[in-house]
Amino acid sequence: MKATYTSFILVLLTLFTFACSEETKEKLSSSKPKAKGSIGEIVLAIDSTKWAGPVGEELRGIFEADLPGMFRSEPMFKVHRVDPRAMTRMLKMYTNLIYVTTFDDRSGGSQVINAQFTKESKEKAAADPTIYSLRMEDEYAQGQEVLYLFGNTEEELISNLRKNKDRLQNLFEVRERGRLEKGLLARKNAAAQNEAKQNLGIEIMPPVSYQIAKSEKSFLWLRQPSPTERRPDISLFFYETDYLSEAQTFPENILKMRDSVAGKHIFGDPDVPQSFMTSEKQIPPSFRNMVINDNFTIEIRGTWKTNNISMGGTYLGYLMIDEKKGKLYYMEGFVYFPNEVHRDALREVQTILLNTNVSWSENQGA
């Protein structure tokens, strides 16, 4: 399942001194080493003074923004700030690089970045204050995303960063899910896929590591059977019901439905009925509307606990409406990983769930 998002910012290839044909670029790229770096990791090159000031504050609000609906503060990305003068060959090999500067800055770090711009390119930027970014692929390594963020002044750059916060976050979120998909979804659990088609009428893409914990009409629960101290306990569940009215999409009704399904089907300990899962009410969940594959969708991020308070964690869910089928689908991944960061596990959940096709039909084949 692919989410529909607004296309990203204008790419101005004339801003830099180098230019070459597509064929030449492909040859150069293939001769470069492969990029490195963990999923969700960004190297950000910016002068230390600028990082400590208003520009740095704006950048932290974009790339280190807290994920909503969490027990504790967890940033969206793991950012490594580096002075441009200290950008070694090894650092330039990272998968995600961001260079930030303003053309009026005379500090040493900013001047290193500014030197890559020609006089003509600076004049073009000066003539159009809305120009603030340049994306380059495979600049130093294969599979790399390099983003230049710039402005004639700090005020101008800050203004553009504020206007494009969601786009900048989305650029790296979509890219990182794409990187994660390649390995995560390489091998899928065919038995779970078949259960989802038969009992819910949808197509899912569960990795082979997720096993069936419970399956019945209109409900499927998958779980990774062997969590460890370094590997979180992640579960996925899918539920379908008839779509009767818009009221089913109201936040309070989504939570009631979620708790009803979880209370009936999901237990911390199957031998202890009092251990059923419920929403944590003290931390308000966040809701975000979107459209995915022409289906109205609501993303929910929140926290959960068992009714006897023996377990707890975070969850990410999607409620989807397929009006042609007259069905409402709710799918969720919840994480149990005490005292550890949940960001990466939730990104895995998101990658799997956003590859679900609720509009699947038998006519599409197996």
CSV table of N, CA, C and O in Angstrom, one decimal, residues 267-317:
chain,number,residue,atom,x,y,z
A,267,PHE,N,-4.5,-11.0,24.8
A,267,PHE,CA,-4.1,-11.2,26.2
A,267,PHE,C,-2.6,-11.2,26.5
A,267,PHE,O,-1.9,-11.8,25.7
A,268,GLY,N,-2.2,-10.6,27.5
A,268,GLY,CA,-0.8,-10.7,27.9
A,268,GLY,C,-0.5,-12.1,28.3
A,268,GLY,O,0.6,-12.6,28.0
A,269,ASP,N,-1.4,-12.8,28.9
A,269,ASP,CA,-1.3,-14.2,29.3
A,269,ASP,C,-2.6,-14.9,29.0
A,269,ASP,O,-3.6,-14.6,29.7
A,270,PRO,N,-2.7,-15.8,28.0
A,270,PRO,CA,-4.0,-16.4,27.7
A,270,PRO,C,-4.7,-17.1,28.9
A,270,PRO,O,-5.9,-17.3,28.9
A,271,ASP,N,-3.9,-17.5,29.9
A,271,ASP,CA,-4.4,-18.2,31.0
A,271,ASP,C,-5.0,-17.2,32.1
A,271,ASP,O,-5.5,-17.7,33.1
A,272,VAL,N,-4.7,-15.9,31.9
A,272,VAL,CA,-5.2,-14.9,32.8
A,272,VAL,C,-6.1,-14.0,32.1
A,272,VAL,O,-5.7,-13.0,31.5
A,273,PRO,N,-7.4,-14.2,32.1
A,273,PRO,CA,-8.4,-13.3,31.4
A,273,PRO,C,-8.3,-11.8,31.8
A,273,PRO,O,-8.6,-11.0,30.9
A,274,GLN,N,-7.8,-11.6,33.0
A,274,GLN,CA,-7.7,-10.2,33.4
A,274,GLN,C,-6.5,-9.4,32.7
A,274,GLN,O,-6.3,-8.3,33.0
A,275,SER,N,-5.7,-10.1,31.9
A,275,SER,CA,-4.6,-9.5,31.3
A,275,SER,C,-4.8,-9.0,29.9
A,275,SER,O,-3.9,-8.8,29.1
A,276,PHE,N,-6.1,-8.8,29.6
A,276,PHE,CA,-6.4,-8.3,28.2
A,276,PHE,C,-5.9,-6.9,28.0
A,276,PHE,O,-5.7,-6.1,28.9
A,277,MET,N,-5.7,-6.6,26.7
A,277,MET,CA,-5.1,-5.3,26.4
A,277,MET,C,-6.1,-4.2,26.3
A,277,MET,O,-7.2,-4.4,25.8
A,278,THR,N,-5.8,-3.0,26.7
A,278,THR,CA,-6.7,-1.8,26.6
A,278,THR,C,-5.8,-0.6,26.3
A,278,THR,O,-4.6,-0.6,26.5
A,279,SER,N,-6.5,0.5,25.9
A,279,SER,CA,-5.8,1.8,25.7
A,279,SER,C,-5.4,2.4,27.0
A,279,SER,O,-6.1,2.4,28.0
A,280,GLU,N,-4.2,3.0,27.0
A,280,GLU,CA,-3.8,3.9,28.1
A,280,GLU,C,-4.4,5.2,28.0
A,280,GLU,O,-4.2,5.9,27.0
A,281,LYS,N,-5.2,5.6,29.0
A,281,LYS,CA,-6.0,6.8,28.9
A,281,LYS,C,-5.3,8.1,29.4
A,281,LYS,O,-5.7,9.2,29.0
A,282,GLN,N,-4.2,7.9,30.2
A,282,GLN,CA,-3.5,9.0,30.7
A,282,GLN,C,-2.7,9.8,29.7
A,282,GLN,O,-2.4,10.9,29.8
A,283,ILE,N,-2.3,9.1,28.6
A,283,ILE,CA,-1.6,9.7,27.5
A,283,ILE,C,-2.5,9.8,26.3
A,283,ILE,O,-2.7,8.7,25.6
A,284,PRO,N,-3.0,10.9,25.9
A,284,PRO,CA,-3.9,11.0,24.8
A,284,PRO,C,-3.3,10.6,23.5
A,284,PRO,O,-2.2,11.0,23.2
A,285,PRO,N,-4.0,9.7,22.7
A,285,PRO,CA,-3.4,9.3,21.4
A,285,PRO,C,-3.5,10.4,20.4
A,285,PRO,O,-4.3,11.4,20.6
A,286,SER,N,-2.8,10.3,19.3
A,286,SER,CA,-2.8,11.3,18.3
A,286,SER,C,-3.5,10.7,17.1
A,286,SER,O,-3.4,9.5,16.8
A,287,PHE,N,-4.2,11.5,16.3
A,287,PHE,CA,-5.0,11.1,15.1
A,287,PHE,C,-4.6,12.0,14.0
A,287,PHE,O,-4.4,13.2,14.1
A,288,ARG,N,-4.4,11.3,12.8
A,288,ARG,CA,-4.1,12.1,11.6
A,288,ARG,C,-4.8,11.5,10.4
A,288,ARG,O,-4.8,10.3,10.2
A,289,ASN,N,-5.5,12.4,9.7
A,289,ASN,CA,-6.3,11.9,8.5
A,289,ASN,C,-5.4,11.9,7.3
A,289,ASN,O,-4.6,12.8,7.1
A,290,MET,N,-5.7,10.9,6.4
A,290,MET,CA,-5.0,10.9,5.1
A,290,MET,C,-5.8,10.0,4.2
A,290,MET,O,-6.8,9.5,4.5
A,291,VAL,N,-5.4,10.0,2.9
A,291,VAL,CA,-6.0,9.1,1.9
A,291,VAL,C,-4.9,8.2,1.4
A,291,VAL,O,-3.9,8.6,0.9
A,292,ILE,N,-5.2,6.9,1.4
A,292,ILE,CA,-4.3,5.9,0.9
A,292,ILE,C,-5.0,5.0,-0.1
A,292,ILE,O,-6.1,4.4,0.2
A,293,ASN,N,-4.5,5.0,-1.3
A,293,ASN,CA,-5.1,4.2,-2.4
A,293,ASN,C,-6.6,4.5,-2.5
A,293,ASN,O,-7.4,3.6,-2.7
A,294,ASP,N,-6.9,5.8,-2.5
A,294,ASP,CA,-8.3,6.3,-2.6
A,294,ASP,C,-9.2,6.0,-1.5
A,294,ASP,O,-10.4,6.2,-1.6
A,295,ASN,N,-8.6,5.4,-0.4
A,295,ASN,CA,-9.4,5.1,0.8
A,295,ASN,C,-9.2,6.0,1.9
A,295,ASN,O,-8.0,6.3,2.3
A,296,PHE,N,-10.2,6.6,2.5
A,296,PHE,CA,-10.1,7.5,3.6
A,296,PHE,C,-9.5,6.7,4.8
A,296,PHE,O,-9.9,5.6,5.1
A,297,THR,N,-8.4,7.3,5.4
A,297,THR,CA,-7.7,6.6,6.4
A,297,THR,C,-7.4,7.5,7.6
A,297,THR,O,-7.2,8.7,7.4
A,298,ILE,N,-7.4,6.9,8.8
A,298,ILE,CA,-7.0,7.7,10.0
A,298,ILE,C,-5.8,6.9,10.6
A,298,ILE,O,-5.9,5.7,10.9
A,299,GLU,N,-4.7,7.6,10.8
A,299,GLU,CA,-3.6,7.0,11.6
A,299,GLU,C,-3.7,7.4,13.0
A,299,GLU,O,-4.0,8.5,13.4
A,300,ILE,N,-3.5,6.4,13.9
A,300,ILE,CA,-3.6,6.5,15.3
A,300,ILE,C,-2.3,6.1,16.0
A,300,ILE,O,-1.8,5.0,15.7
A,301,ARG,N,-1.8,6.9,16.8
A,301,ARG,CA,-0.6,6.6,17.6
A,301,ARG,C,-0.9,6.8,19.1
A,301,ARG,O,-1.4,7.8,19.5
A,302,GLY,N,-0.6,5.8,19.9
A,302,GLY,CA,-0.9,5.8,21.3
A,302,GLY,C,-0.2,4.8,22.1
A,302,GLY,O,0.7,4.1,21.6
A,303,THR,N,-0.6,4.7,23.3
A,303,THR,CA,0.0,3.7,24.3
A,303,THR,C,-1.1,2.7,24.8
A,303,THR,O,-2.2,3.0,24.8
A,304,TRP,N,-0.6,1.6,25.2
A,304,TRP,CA,-1.5,0.5,25.7
A,304,TRP,C,-1.0,-0.1,27.0
A,304,TRP,O,0.2,0.1,27.3
A,305,LYS,N,-1.9,-0.8,27.6
A,305,LYS,CA,-1.5,-1.6,28.8
A,305,LYS,C,-2.4,-2.8,28.9
A,305,LYS,O,-3.4,-2.8,28.3
A,306,THR,N,-2.0,-3.7,29.7
A,306,THR,CA,-2.9,-4.8,30.0
A,306,THR,C,-3.8,-4.4,31.2
A,306,THR,O,-3.4,-3.5,32.0
A,307,ASN,N,-5.0,-4.9,31.3
A,307,ASN,CA,-5.9,-4.5,32.3
A,307,ASN,C,-5.4,-4.7,33.7
A,307,ASN,O,-5.8,-4.0,34.6
A,308,ASN,N,-4.5,-5.7,33.9
A,308,ASN,CA,-3.9,-5.9,35.2
A,308,ASN,C,-2.6,-5.2,35.4
A,308,ASN,O,-1.9,-5.4,36.3
A,309,ILE,N,-2.3,-4.3,34.4
A,309,ILE,CA,-1.1,-3.4,34.4
A,309,ILE,C,0.2,-4.3,34.5
A,309,ILE,O,1.2,-3.8,35.1
A,310,SER,N,0.2,-5.5,34.0
A,310,SER,CA,1.4,-6.3,34.0
A,310,SER,C,2.3,-6.0,32.8
A,310,SER,O,3.5,-6.3,32.8
A,311,MET,N,1.7,-5.4,31.8
A,311,MET,CA,2.5,-5.1,30.5
A,311,MET,C,2.0,-3.8,30.0
A,311,MET,O,0.9,-3.3,30.3
A,312,GLY,N,2.8,-3.2,29.1
A,312,GLY,CA,2.4,-1.9,28.5
A,312,GLY,C,3.4,-1.6,27.4
A,312,GLY,O,4.5,-2.1,27.3
A,313,GLY,N,3.0,-0.7,26.5
A,313,GLY,CA,3.8,-0.3,25.4
A,313,GLY,C,3.2,0.8,24.5
A,313,GLY,O,2.3,1.5,24.9
A,314,THR,N,3.6,0.8,23.2
A,314,THR,CA,3.1,1.8,22.3
A,314,THR,C,2.4,1.0,21.1
A,314,THR,O,2.6,-0.2,20.9
A,315,TYR,N,1.6,1.8,20.4
A,315,TYR,CA,1.0,1.2,19.2
A,315,TYR,C,0.8,2.2,18.1
A,315,TYR,O,0.8,3.4,18.3
A,316,LEU,N,0.7,1.7,16.9
A,316,LEU,CA,0.4,2.5,15.7
A,316,LEU,C,-0.6,1.7,14.9
A,316,LEU,O,-0.5,0.6,14.6
A,317,GLY,N,-1.8,2.4,14.6
A,317,GLY,CA,-2.9,1.8,14.0
A,317,GLY,C,-3.4,2.6,12.8
A,317,GLY,O,-3.2,3.8,12.7
